[in-house]
Short mmCIF file of C-alpha atoms in Angstrom, two decimals:
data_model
loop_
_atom_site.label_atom_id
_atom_site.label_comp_id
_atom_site.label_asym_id
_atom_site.label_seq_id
_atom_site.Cartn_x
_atom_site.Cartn_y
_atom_site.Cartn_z
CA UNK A 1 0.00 0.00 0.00
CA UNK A 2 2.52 2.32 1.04
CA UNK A 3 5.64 1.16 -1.08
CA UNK A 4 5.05 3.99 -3.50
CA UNK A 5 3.63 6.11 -1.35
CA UNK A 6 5.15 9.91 -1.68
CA UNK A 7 4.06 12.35 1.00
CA UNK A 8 4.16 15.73 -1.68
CA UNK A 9 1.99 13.72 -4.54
CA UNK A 10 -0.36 11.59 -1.98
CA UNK A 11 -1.56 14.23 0.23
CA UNK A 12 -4.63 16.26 -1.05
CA UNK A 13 -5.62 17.49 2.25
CA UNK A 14 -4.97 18.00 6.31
CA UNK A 15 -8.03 19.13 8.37
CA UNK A 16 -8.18 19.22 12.32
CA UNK A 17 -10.55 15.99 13.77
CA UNK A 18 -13.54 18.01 15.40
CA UNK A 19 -14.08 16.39 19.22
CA UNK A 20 -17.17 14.05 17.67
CA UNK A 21 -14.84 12.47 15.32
CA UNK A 22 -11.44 12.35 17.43
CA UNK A 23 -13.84 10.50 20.09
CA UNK A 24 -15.35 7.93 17.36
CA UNK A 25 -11.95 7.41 16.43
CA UNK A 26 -10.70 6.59 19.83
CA UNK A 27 -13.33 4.34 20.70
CA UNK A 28 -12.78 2.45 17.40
CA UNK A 29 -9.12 1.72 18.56
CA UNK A 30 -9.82 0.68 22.07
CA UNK A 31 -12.17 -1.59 20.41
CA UNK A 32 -9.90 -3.14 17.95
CA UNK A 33 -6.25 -2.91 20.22
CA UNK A 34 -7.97 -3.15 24.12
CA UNK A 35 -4.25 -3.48 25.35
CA UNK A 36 -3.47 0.11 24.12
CA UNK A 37 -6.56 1.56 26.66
CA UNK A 38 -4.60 2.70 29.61
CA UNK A 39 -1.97 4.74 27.04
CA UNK A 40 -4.57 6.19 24.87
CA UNK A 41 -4.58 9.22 26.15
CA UNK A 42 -0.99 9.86 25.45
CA UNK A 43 -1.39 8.45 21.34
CA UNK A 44 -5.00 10.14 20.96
CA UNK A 45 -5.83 13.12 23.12
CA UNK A 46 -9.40 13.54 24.34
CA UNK A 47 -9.10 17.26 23.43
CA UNK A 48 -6.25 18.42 21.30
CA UNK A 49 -5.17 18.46 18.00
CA UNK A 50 -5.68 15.55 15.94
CA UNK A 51 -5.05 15.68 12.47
CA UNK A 52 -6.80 14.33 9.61
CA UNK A 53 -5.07 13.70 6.60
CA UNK A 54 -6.59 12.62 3.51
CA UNK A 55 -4.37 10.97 0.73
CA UNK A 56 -5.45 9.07 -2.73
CA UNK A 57 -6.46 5.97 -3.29
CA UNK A 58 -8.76 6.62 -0.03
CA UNK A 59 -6.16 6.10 2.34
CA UNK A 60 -6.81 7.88 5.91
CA UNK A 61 -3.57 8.94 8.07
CA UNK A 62 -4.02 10.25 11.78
CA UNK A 63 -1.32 12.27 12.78
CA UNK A 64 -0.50 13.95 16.22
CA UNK A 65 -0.19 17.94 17.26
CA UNK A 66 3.52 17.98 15.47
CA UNK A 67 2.16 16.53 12.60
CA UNK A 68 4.24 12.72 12.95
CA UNK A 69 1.90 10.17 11.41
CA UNK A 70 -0.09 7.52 14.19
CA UNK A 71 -2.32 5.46 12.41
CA UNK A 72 -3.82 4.81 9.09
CA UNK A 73 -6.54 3.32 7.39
CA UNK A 74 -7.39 2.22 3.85
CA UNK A 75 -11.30 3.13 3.26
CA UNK A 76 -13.48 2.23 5.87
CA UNK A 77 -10.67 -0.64 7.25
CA UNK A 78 -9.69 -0.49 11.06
CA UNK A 79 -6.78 1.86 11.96
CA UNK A 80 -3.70 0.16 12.30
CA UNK A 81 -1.00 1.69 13.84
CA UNK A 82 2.20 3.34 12.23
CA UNK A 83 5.46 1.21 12.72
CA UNK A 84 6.97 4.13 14.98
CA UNK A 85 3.79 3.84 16.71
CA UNK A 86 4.27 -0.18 17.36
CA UNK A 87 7.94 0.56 18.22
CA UNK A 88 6.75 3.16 20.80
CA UNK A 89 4.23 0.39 21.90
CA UNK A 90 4.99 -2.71 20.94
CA UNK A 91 2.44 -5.34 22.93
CA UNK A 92 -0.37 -3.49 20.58
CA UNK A 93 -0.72 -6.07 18.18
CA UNK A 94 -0.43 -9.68 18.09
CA UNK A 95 2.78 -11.10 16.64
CA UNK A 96 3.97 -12.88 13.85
CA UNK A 97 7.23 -13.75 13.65
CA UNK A 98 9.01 -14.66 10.28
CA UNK A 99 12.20 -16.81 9.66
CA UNK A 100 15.50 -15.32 8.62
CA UNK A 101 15.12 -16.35 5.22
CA UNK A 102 11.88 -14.23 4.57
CA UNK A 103 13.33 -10.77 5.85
CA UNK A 104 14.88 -9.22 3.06
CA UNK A 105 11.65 -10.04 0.72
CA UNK A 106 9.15 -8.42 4.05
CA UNK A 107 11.61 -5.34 3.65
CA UNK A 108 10.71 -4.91 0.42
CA UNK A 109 7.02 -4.90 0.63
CA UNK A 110 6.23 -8.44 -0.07
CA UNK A 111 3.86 -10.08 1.39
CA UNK A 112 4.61 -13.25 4.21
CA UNK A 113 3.80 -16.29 2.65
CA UNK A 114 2.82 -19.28 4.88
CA UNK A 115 6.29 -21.28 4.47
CA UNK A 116 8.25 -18.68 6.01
CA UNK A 117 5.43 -18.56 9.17
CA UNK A 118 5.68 -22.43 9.50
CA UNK A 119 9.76 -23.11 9.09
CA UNK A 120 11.68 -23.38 12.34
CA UNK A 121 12.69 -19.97 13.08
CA UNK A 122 8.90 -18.73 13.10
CA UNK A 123 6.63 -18.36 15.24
CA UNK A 124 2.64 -17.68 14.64
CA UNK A 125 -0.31 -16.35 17.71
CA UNK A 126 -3.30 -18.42 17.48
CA UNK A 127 -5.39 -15.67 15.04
CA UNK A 128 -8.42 -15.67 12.79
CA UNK A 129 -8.05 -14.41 9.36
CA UNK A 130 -8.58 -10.43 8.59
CA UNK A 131 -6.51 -9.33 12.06
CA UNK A 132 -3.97 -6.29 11.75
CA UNK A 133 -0.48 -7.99 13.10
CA UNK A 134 2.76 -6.93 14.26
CA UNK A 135 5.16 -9.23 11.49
CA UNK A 136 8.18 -9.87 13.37
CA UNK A 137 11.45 -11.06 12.10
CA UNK A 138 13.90 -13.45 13.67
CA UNK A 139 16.44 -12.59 15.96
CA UNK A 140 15.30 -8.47 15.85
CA UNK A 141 14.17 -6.94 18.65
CA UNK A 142 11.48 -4.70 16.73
CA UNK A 143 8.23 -5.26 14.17
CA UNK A 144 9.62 -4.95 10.48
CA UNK A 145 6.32 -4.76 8.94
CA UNK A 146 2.44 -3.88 10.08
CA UNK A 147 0.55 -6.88 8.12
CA UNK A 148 -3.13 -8.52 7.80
CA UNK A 149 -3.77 -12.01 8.17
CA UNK A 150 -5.40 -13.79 5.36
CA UNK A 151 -5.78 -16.91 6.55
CA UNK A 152 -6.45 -18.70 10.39
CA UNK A 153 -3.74 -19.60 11.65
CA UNK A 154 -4.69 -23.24 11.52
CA UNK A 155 -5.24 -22.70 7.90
CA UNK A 156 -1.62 -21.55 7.69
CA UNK A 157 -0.50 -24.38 9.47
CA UNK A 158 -2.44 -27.11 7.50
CA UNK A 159 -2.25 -25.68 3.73
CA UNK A 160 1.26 -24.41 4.14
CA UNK A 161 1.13 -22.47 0.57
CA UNK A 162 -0.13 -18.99 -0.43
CA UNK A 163 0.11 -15.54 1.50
CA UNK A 164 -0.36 -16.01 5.02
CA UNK A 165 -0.16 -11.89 5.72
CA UNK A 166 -0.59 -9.22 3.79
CA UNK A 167 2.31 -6.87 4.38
CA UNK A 168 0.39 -3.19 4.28
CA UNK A 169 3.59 -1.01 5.60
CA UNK A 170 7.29 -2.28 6.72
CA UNK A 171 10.43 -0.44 7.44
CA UNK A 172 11.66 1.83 4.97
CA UNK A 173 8.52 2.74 3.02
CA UNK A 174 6.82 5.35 1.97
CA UNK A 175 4.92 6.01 5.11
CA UNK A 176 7.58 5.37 7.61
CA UNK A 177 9.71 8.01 5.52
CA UNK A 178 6.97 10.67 5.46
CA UNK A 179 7.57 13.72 6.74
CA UNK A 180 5.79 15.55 9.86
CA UNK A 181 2.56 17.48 8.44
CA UNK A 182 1.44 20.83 8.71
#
C-alpha cells in the first residue's frame, strides 16, 4: 500500500478531527487494540489536536499535534498503527514472527507467505483471518512490517502455501519516511 507512497503527490488534504470524530476514532481503537486503553490518552488526546489527513487511493492517516503520522486506514478498514507507533508500543498487536530467510523479501514490501510462518525460526499467535499484526522477524528486537492475516492460523499451518499476511507497511517505506505534516 505504502511502497510507492510519496508524502508531496499523496496528500490532497490535512483538516483538524472536530471532538465528535477524534472521540469515534478513539473508541474504534480501544475496540480493535484493548491493550493500548490505559496509554490512549498519550497516542489520541481527548481534546487536542488531531489531524486528519486525507491521501489518494482513499487512504486515511491520523497524525498527532507535530504533525508525525499515528495510524492509518485504507477506506473504511480499522486503523492500524504506524510502525513508529508499534515501536513506541509494541504489545499493541499480536505477533507474527518470520524466519530469517523471509526478511529481506518483508523489507521490500512483499507479502509473508505461509512457508516462512511455518519453518523453524517462526513463530505464529493463534489468530483468525482479517486481524492487523505486528510481522516480526527473527532474531530483531522490533516489528519490520504492520501486516493482515489472510488466513487462520490453523489454515496456515495445515495448507502451508499462499500468503499467510498481507504486508500493508514495513520499514523503509513510503509512510515510515513521510515527513511531519502541517
Amino acid at each position: 500500500m505504502f511502497k510507492k507512497f510519496d508524502d508531496k503527490e499523496m496528500v490532497s488534504g490535512v483538516n483538524n478531527a472536530k471532538s465528535s470524530v477524534q472521540k469515534s476514532i478513539r473508541n474504534s481503537v480501544t475496540e480493535n487494540y484493548p491493550f493500548i486503553e490505559p496509554y490512549l490518552d498519550q497516542i489520541i488526546p481527548k481534546k487536542g489536536d488531531l489531524k486528519l489527513v486525507k491521501c489518494h487511493e482513499h487512504i486515511e492517516i491520523l497524525a498527532n499535534a507535530a504533525g508525525e503520522p499515528l495510524m492509518f486506514r485504507h477506506r473504511d478498514g480499522p486503523y492500524m498503527p504506524t510502525l513508529k507507533l508499534l515501536h513506541k508500543f509494541p504489545f499493541m498487536l499480536p505477533r507474527m514472527q518470520v524466519d530469517k530467510g523471509a526478511i529481506r523479501f518483508v523489507l521490500s514490501g512483499a507479502n509473508i507467505m505461509c512457508p516462512g510462518l511455518t519453518s523453524p525460526g517462526a513463530k505464529m499467535t493463534r489468530l483468525e483471518p482479517d486481524k492487523v499484526v505486528a510481522v516480526m522477524a527473527e532474531g530483531k528486537e522490533h516489528a519490520v512490517a504492520v501486516g493482515m492475516t489472510k488466513m487462520s492460523t490453523d489454515e496456515i499451518i495445515s495448507k502451508n502455501k499462499g500468503i499467510g499476511i498481507e504486508n500493508i507497511h514495513y520499514l523503509n517505506d513510503g509512510l515510515w519516511n513521510m515527513r511531519a505534516v502541517k
